[in-house]
Coordinates of C-alpha atoms in Angstrom, one line a residue:
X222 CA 0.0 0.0 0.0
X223 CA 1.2 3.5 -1.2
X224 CA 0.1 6.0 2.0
X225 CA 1.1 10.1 1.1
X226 CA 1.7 11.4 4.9
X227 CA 1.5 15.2 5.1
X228 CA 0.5 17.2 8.1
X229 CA 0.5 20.7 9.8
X230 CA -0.3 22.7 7.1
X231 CA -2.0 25.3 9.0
X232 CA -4.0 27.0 6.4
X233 CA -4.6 30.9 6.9
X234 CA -1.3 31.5 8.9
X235 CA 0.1 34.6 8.9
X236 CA 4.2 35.4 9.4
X237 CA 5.4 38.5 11.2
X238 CA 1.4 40.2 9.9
X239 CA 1.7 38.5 6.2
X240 CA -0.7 36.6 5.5
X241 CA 0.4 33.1 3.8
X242 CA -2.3 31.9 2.1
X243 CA -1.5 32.4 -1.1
X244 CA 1.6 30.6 -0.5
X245 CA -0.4 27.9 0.7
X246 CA -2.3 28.0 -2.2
X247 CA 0.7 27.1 -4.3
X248 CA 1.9 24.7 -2.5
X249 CA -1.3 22.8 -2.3
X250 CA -1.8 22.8 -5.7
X251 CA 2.1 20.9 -6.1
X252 CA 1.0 18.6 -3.5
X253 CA -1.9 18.0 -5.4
X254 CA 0.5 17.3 -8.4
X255 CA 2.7 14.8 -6.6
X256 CA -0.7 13.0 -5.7
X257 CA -1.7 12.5 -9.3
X258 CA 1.6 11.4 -9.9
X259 CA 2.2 8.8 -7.3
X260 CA -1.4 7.8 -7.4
X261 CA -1.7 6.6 -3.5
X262 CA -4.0 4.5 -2.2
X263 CA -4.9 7.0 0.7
X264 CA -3.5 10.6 1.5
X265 CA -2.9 11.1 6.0
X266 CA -3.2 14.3 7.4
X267 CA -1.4 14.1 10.8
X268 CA -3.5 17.4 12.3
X269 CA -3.4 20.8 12.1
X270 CA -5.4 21.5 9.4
X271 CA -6.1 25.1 10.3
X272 CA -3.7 27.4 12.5
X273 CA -6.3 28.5 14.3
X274 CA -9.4 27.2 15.6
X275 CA -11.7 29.9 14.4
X276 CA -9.7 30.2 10.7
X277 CA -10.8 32.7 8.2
X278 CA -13.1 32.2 5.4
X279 CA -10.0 32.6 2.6
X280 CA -8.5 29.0 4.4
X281 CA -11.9 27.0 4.8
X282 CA -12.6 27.8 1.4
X283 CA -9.1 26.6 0.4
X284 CA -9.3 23.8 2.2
X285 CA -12.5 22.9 0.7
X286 CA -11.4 23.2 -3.0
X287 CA -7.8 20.7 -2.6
X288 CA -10.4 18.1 -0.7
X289 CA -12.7 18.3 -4.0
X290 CA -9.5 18.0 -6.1
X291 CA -8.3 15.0 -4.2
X292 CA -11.3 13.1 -3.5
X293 CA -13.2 13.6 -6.4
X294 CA -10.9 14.6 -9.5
X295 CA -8.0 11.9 -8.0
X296 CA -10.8 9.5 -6.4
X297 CA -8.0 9.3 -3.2
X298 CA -9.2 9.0 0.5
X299 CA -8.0 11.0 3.1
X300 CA -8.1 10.1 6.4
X301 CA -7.5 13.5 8.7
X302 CA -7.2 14.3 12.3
X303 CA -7.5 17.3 14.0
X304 CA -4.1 18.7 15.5
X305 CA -3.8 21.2 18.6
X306 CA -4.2 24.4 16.3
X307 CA -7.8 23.5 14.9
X308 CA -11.2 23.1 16.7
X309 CA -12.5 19.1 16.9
X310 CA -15.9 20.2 16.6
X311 CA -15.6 22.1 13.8
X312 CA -13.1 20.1 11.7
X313 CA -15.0 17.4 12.5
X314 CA -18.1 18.8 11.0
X315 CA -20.4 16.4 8.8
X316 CA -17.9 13.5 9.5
X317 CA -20.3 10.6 9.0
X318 CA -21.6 12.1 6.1
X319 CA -18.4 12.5 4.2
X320 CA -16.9 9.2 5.1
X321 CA -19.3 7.9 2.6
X322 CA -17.3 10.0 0.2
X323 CA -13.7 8.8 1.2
X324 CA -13.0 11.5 3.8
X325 CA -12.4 10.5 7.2
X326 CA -12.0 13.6 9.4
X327 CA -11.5 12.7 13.3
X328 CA -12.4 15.7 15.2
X329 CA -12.5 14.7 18.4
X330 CA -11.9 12.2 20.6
X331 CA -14.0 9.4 21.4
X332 CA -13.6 6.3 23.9
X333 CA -13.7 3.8 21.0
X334 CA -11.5 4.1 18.1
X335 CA -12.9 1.8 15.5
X336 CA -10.2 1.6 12.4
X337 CA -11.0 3.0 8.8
X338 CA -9.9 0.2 6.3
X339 CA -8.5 0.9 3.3
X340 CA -7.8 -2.3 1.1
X341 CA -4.8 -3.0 -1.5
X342 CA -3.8 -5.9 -3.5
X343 CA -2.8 -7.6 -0.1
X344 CA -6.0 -6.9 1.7
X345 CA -7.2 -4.7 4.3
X346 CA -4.9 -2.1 6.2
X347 CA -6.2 -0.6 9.4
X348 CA -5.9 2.9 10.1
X349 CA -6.4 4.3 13.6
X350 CA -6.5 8.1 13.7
X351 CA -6.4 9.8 17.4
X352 CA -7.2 13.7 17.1
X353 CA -5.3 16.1 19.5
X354 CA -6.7 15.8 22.7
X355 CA -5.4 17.4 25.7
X356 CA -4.8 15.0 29.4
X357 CA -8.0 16.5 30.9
X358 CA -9.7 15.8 27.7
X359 CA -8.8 12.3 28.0
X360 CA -9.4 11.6 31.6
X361 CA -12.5 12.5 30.7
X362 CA -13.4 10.6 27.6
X363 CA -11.2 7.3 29.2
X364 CA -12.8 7.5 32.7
X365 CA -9.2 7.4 33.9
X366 CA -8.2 9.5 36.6
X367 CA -4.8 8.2 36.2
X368 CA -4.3 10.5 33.7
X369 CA -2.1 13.4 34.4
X370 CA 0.0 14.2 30.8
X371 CA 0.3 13.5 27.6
X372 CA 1.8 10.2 28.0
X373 CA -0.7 8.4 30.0
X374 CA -2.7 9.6 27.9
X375 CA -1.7 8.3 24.6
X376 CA -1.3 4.9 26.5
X377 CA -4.6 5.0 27.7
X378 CA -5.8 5.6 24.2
X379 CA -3.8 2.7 22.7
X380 CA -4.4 0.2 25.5
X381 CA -7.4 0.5 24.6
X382 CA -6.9 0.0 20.7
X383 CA -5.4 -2.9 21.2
X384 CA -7.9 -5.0 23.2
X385 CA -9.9 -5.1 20.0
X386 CA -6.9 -4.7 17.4
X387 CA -6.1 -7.6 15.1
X388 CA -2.1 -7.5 15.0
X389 CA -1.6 -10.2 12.5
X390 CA -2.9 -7.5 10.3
X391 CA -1.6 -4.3 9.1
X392 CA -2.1 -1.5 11.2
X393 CA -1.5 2.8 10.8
X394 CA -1.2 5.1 13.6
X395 CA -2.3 8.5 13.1
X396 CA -1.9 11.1 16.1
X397 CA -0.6 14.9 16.6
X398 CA 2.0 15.4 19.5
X399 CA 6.0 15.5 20.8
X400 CA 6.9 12.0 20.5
X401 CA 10.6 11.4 22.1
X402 CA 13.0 8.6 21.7
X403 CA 15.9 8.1 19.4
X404 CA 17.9 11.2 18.9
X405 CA 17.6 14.7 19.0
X406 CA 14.3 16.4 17.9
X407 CA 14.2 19.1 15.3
X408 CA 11.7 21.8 16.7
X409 CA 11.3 25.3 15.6
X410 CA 9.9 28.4 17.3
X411 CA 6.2 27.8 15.1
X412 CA 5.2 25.0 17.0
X413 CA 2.9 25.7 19.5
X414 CA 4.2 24.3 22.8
X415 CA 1.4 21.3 23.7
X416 CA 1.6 22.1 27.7
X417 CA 4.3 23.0 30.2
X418 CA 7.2 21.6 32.4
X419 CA 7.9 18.7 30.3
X420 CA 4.2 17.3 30.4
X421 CA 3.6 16.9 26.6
X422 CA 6.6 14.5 26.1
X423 CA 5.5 11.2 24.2
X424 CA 7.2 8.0 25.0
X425 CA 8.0 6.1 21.4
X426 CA 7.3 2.5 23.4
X427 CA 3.6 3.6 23.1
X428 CA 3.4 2.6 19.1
X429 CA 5.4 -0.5 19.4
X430 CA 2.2 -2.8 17.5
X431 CA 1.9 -0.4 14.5
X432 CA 3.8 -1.1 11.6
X433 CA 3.8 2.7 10.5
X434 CA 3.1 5.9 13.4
X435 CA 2.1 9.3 11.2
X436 CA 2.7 11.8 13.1
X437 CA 2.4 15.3 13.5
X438 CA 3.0 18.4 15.2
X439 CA 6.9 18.9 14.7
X440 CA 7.3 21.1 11.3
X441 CA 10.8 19.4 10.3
X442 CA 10.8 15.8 8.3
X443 CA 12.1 13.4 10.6
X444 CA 12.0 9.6 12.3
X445 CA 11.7 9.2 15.7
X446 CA 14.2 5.9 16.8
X447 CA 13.0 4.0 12.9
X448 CA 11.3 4.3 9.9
X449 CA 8.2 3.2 11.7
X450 CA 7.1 6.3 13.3
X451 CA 7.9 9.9 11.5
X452 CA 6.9 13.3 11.5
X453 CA 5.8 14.6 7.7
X454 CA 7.0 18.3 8.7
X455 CA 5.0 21.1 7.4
X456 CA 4.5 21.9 3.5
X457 CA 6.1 25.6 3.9
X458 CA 8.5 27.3 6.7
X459 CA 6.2 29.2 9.3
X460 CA 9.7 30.8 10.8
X461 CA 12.9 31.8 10.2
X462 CA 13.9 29.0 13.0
X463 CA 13.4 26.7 9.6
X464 CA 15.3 28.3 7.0
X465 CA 17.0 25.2 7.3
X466 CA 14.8 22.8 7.0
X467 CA 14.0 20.5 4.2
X468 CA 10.4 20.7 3.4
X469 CA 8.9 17.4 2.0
X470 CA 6.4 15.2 1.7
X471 CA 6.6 11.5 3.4
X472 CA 5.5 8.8 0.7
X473 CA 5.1 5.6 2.5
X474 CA 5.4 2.0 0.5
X475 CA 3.5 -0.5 3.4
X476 CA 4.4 -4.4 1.7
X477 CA 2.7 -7.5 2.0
X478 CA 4.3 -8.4 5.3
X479 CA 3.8 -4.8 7.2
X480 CA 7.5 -3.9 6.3
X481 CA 7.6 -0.2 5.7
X482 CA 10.2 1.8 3.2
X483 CA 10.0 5.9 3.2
X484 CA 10.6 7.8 0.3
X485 CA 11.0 11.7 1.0
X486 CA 9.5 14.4 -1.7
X487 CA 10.4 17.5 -1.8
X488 CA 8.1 20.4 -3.5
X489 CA 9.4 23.7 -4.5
X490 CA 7.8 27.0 -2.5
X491 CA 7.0 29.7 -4.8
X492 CA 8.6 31.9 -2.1
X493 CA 11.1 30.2 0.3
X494 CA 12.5 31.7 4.1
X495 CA 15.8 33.2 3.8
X496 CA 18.2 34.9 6.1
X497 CA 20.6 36.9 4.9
X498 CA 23.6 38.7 6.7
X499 CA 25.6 41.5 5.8
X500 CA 26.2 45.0 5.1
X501 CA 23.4 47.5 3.7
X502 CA 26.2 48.4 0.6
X503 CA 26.8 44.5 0.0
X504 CA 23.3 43.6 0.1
X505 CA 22.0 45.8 -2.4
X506 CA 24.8 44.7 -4.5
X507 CA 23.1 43.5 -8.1
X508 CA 25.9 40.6 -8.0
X509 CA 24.9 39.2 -4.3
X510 CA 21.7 38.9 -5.1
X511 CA 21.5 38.1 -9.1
X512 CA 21.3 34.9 -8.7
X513 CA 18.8 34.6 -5.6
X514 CA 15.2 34.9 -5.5
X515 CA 14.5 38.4 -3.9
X516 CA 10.7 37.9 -4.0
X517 CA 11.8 35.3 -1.4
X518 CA 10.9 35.9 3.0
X519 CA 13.9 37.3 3.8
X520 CA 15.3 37.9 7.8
X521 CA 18.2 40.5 7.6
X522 CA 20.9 40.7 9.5
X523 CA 22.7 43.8 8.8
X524 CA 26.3 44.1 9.7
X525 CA 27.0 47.6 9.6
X526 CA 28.7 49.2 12.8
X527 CA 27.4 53.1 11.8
X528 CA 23.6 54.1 11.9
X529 CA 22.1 53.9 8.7
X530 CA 18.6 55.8 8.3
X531 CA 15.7 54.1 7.5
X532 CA 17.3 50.7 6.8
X533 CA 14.1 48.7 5.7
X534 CA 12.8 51.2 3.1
X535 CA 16.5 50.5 1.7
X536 CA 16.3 46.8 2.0
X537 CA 13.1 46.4 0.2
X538 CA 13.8 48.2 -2.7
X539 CA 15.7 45.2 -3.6
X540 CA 13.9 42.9 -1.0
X541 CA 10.2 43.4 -0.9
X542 CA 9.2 40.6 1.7
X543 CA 11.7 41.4 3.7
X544 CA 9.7 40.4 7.4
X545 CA 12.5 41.2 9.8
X546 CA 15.5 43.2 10.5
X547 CA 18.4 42.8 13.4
X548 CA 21.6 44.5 14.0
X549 CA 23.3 42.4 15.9
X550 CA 26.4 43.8 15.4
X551 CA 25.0 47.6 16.1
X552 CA 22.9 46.9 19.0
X553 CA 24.5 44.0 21.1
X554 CA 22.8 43.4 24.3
X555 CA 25.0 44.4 27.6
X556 CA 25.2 41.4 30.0
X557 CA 23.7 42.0 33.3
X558 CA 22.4 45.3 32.7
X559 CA 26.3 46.7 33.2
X560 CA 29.2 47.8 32.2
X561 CA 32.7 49.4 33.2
X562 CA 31.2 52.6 31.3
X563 CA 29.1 52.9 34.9
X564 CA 32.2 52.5 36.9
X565 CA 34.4 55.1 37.4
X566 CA 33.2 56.9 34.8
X567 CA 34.0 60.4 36.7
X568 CA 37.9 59.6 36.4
X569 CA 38.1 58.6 32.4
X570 CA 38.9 61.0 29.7
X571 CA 36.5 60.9 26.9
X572 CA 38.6 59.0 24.5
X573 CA 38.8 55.6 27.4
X574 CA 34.7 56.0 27.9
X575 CA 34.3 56.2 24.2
X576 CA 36.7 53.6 23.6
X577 CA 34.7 51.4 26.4
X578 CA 31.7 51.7 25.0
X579 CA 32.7 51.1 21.8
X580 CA 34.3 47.6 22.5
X581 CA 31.0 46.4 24.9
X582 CA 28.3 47.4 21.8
X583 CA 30.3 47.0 19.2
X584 CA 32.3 44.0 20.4
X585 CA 35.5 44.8 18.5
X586 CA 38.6 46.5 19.5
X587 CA 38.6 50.4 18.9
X588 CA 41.5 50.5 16.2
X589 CA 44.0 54.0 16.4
X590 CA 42.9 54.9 13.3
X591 CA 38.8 55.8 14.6
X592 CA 40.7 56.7 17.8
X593 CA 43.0 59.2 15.6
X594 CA 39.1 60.3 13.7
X595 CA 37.7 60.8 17.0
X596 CA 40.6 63.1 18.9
X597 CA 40.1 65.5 15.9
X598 CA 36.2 65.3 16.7
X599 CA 36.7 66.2 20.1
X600 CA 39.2 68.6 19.8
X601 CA 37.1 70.2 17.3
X602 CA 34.2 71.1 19.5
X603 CA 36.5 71.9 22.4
X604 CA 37.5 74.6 20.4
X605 CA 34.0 75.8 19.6
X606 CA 33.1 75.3 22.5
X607 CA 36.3 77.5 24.4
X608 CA 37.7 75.0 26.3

């Protein structure tokens, strides 16, 4: 069986006041592309639909037209959870209705998680999708009141799966959290932190009896301890804490026996997340940024050590999506609130404060040549002034 596993698309975001949606737009339609291409059996949506639980009309229409495309133009399920951005109730909205359709959208939690088959040439695989649901949520819907994070909860949830689960057949995973276990994590600043203290960590043990975990909530591609349980990362970057990352899409090949191989697709942004670093002069250069996409979300770090008025105007005369601006170099933070420039300060001359405070903002040494510029400045207005 050929599974597509996307997630965390978080239709109608919006980036330092920008609103992405024509971005996701673009995207969608690729992905839509790369399904009439690889021709799947079913298309997984680990969560987060929406970014917000109330989204905008612009993103439920959106969301509405790449369903159409996929279930009725490319006659391809989807099977869908909701993640911790979007509303259960209202993701969940005509559920039993549209699963007659091939969309299965799993909203909210309930205390019995029957599976959604979907059959190949080998016979049935069975898919068990667990929406977002927080512990207090699940103490709830469990009657557990052993339930204190997001651990015992997910165990409560799959202890209960598996009393009814058939494990000499194939069985999917779908759920939306922070799953830990084999390695480091690649997180980014987008990702909307589940709970605090430590609470929302996931132990991998939980999904031992599934063949394949899809999960979401982490925005970057990546396994968690095997091949068997992954994160599908987001189709854009939703910070500049992912410049890095390599967006894809995870195409999963299930075999007769259970035995998974992953295949990663990438799909091409029509506007990526850049930073760049320099000075103002080098960075309007035509040949630094010839061959670059300046349309491009860019984050700017400008290198310059003098003031330089009205430095974003500048920038996006080259740059116009430039979203954010930092001058490290010209406004580095002082440690603790202090400096020697507060000490003693009564008993310097003007060239050792200058020279001070030059090497704590500016964090280079304070060479004799701007020492030799700034004896002539002072010694210029000590003369106007008559001392």
């Amino acid at each position: 069986m050929k599974i597509i596993h996307t997630g965390d698309w978080h239709i109608g975001k919006m980036v330092h006041q920008v609103q992405m949606i024509e971005d996701q737009d673009y995207i969608l339609k690729e992905f839509i592309k790369l399904i009439e291409e690889e021709k799947p059996d079913v298309v997984v949506i680990a969560g987060d639909l929406y970014d917000r639980s109330v989204p905008p009309v612009v993103a439920v229409d959106l969301l509405d037209r790449v369903f159409t495309k996929i279930l009725v133009n490319l006659n391809t399920p989807i099977i869908a959870i909701a993640g911790n951005h979007d509303s259960g109730d209202r993701v969940g909205f005509a559920s039993q209705i549209l699963k007659n359709k091939g969309l299965y959208i799993c909203g909210r939690l309930g205390k019995n998680i029957r599976p959604i088959v979907i059959k190949d040439q080998y016979g049935e695989v069975n898919f068990y999708p667990i929406p977002y649901a927080d512990p207090a949520e699940v103490r709830h819907v469990m009657e557990d009141e052993d339930i204190h994070n997001h651990n015992e909860a997910i165990k409560s949830i799959i202890d209960s799966i598996k009393e009814n689960m058939n494990e000499s057949k194939r069985n999917v995973l779908i759920a939306h959290g922070f799953v830990i276990g084999g390695g480091e994590r690649d997180t980014c600043e987008s990702e909307r932190p589940l709970s605090i203290g430590g609470t929302e960590f996931i132990d991998i043990e939980n999904f031992n009896a599934f063949n394949y975990t899809a999960l979401g909530h982490l925005h970057g591609a990546q396994k968690v301890g095997c091949d068997k349980v992954r994160y599908s990362g987001s189709l854009l970057k939703y910070s500049f804490s992912e410049f890095k990352q390599k967006k894809s899409i995870t195409i999963v090949n299930l075999d007769k026996n259970g035995e998974v191989s992953i295949e990663l697709r990438s799909l091409t942004p029509n506007k990526d997340m850049r930073v760049i670093k320099g000075k103002m002069e080098d960075l309007l250069n035509p040949d630094v940024y010839k061959d670059t996409n300046v349309n491009d979300y860019i984050y700017v770090d400008l290198t310059d050590e003098c003031e330089i008025i009205e430095p974003m105007s500048k920038l996006r005369t080259v740059y116009p999506n430039v979203l954010k601006l930092t001058r490290n170099s010209f406004n580095r933070k002082i440690e603790n609130g202090r400096t020697s420039l507060q000490e003693d300060y009564n008993n310097k001359t003007m060239l050792e404060l200058f020279n001070e405070f030059y090497t704590n903002v500016i964090g280079r040494e304070f060479t004799e040549e701007k020492k030799d510029v700034l004896l002539k400045v002072l010694k210029s207005v000590e003369k106007k002034e008559g001392r």
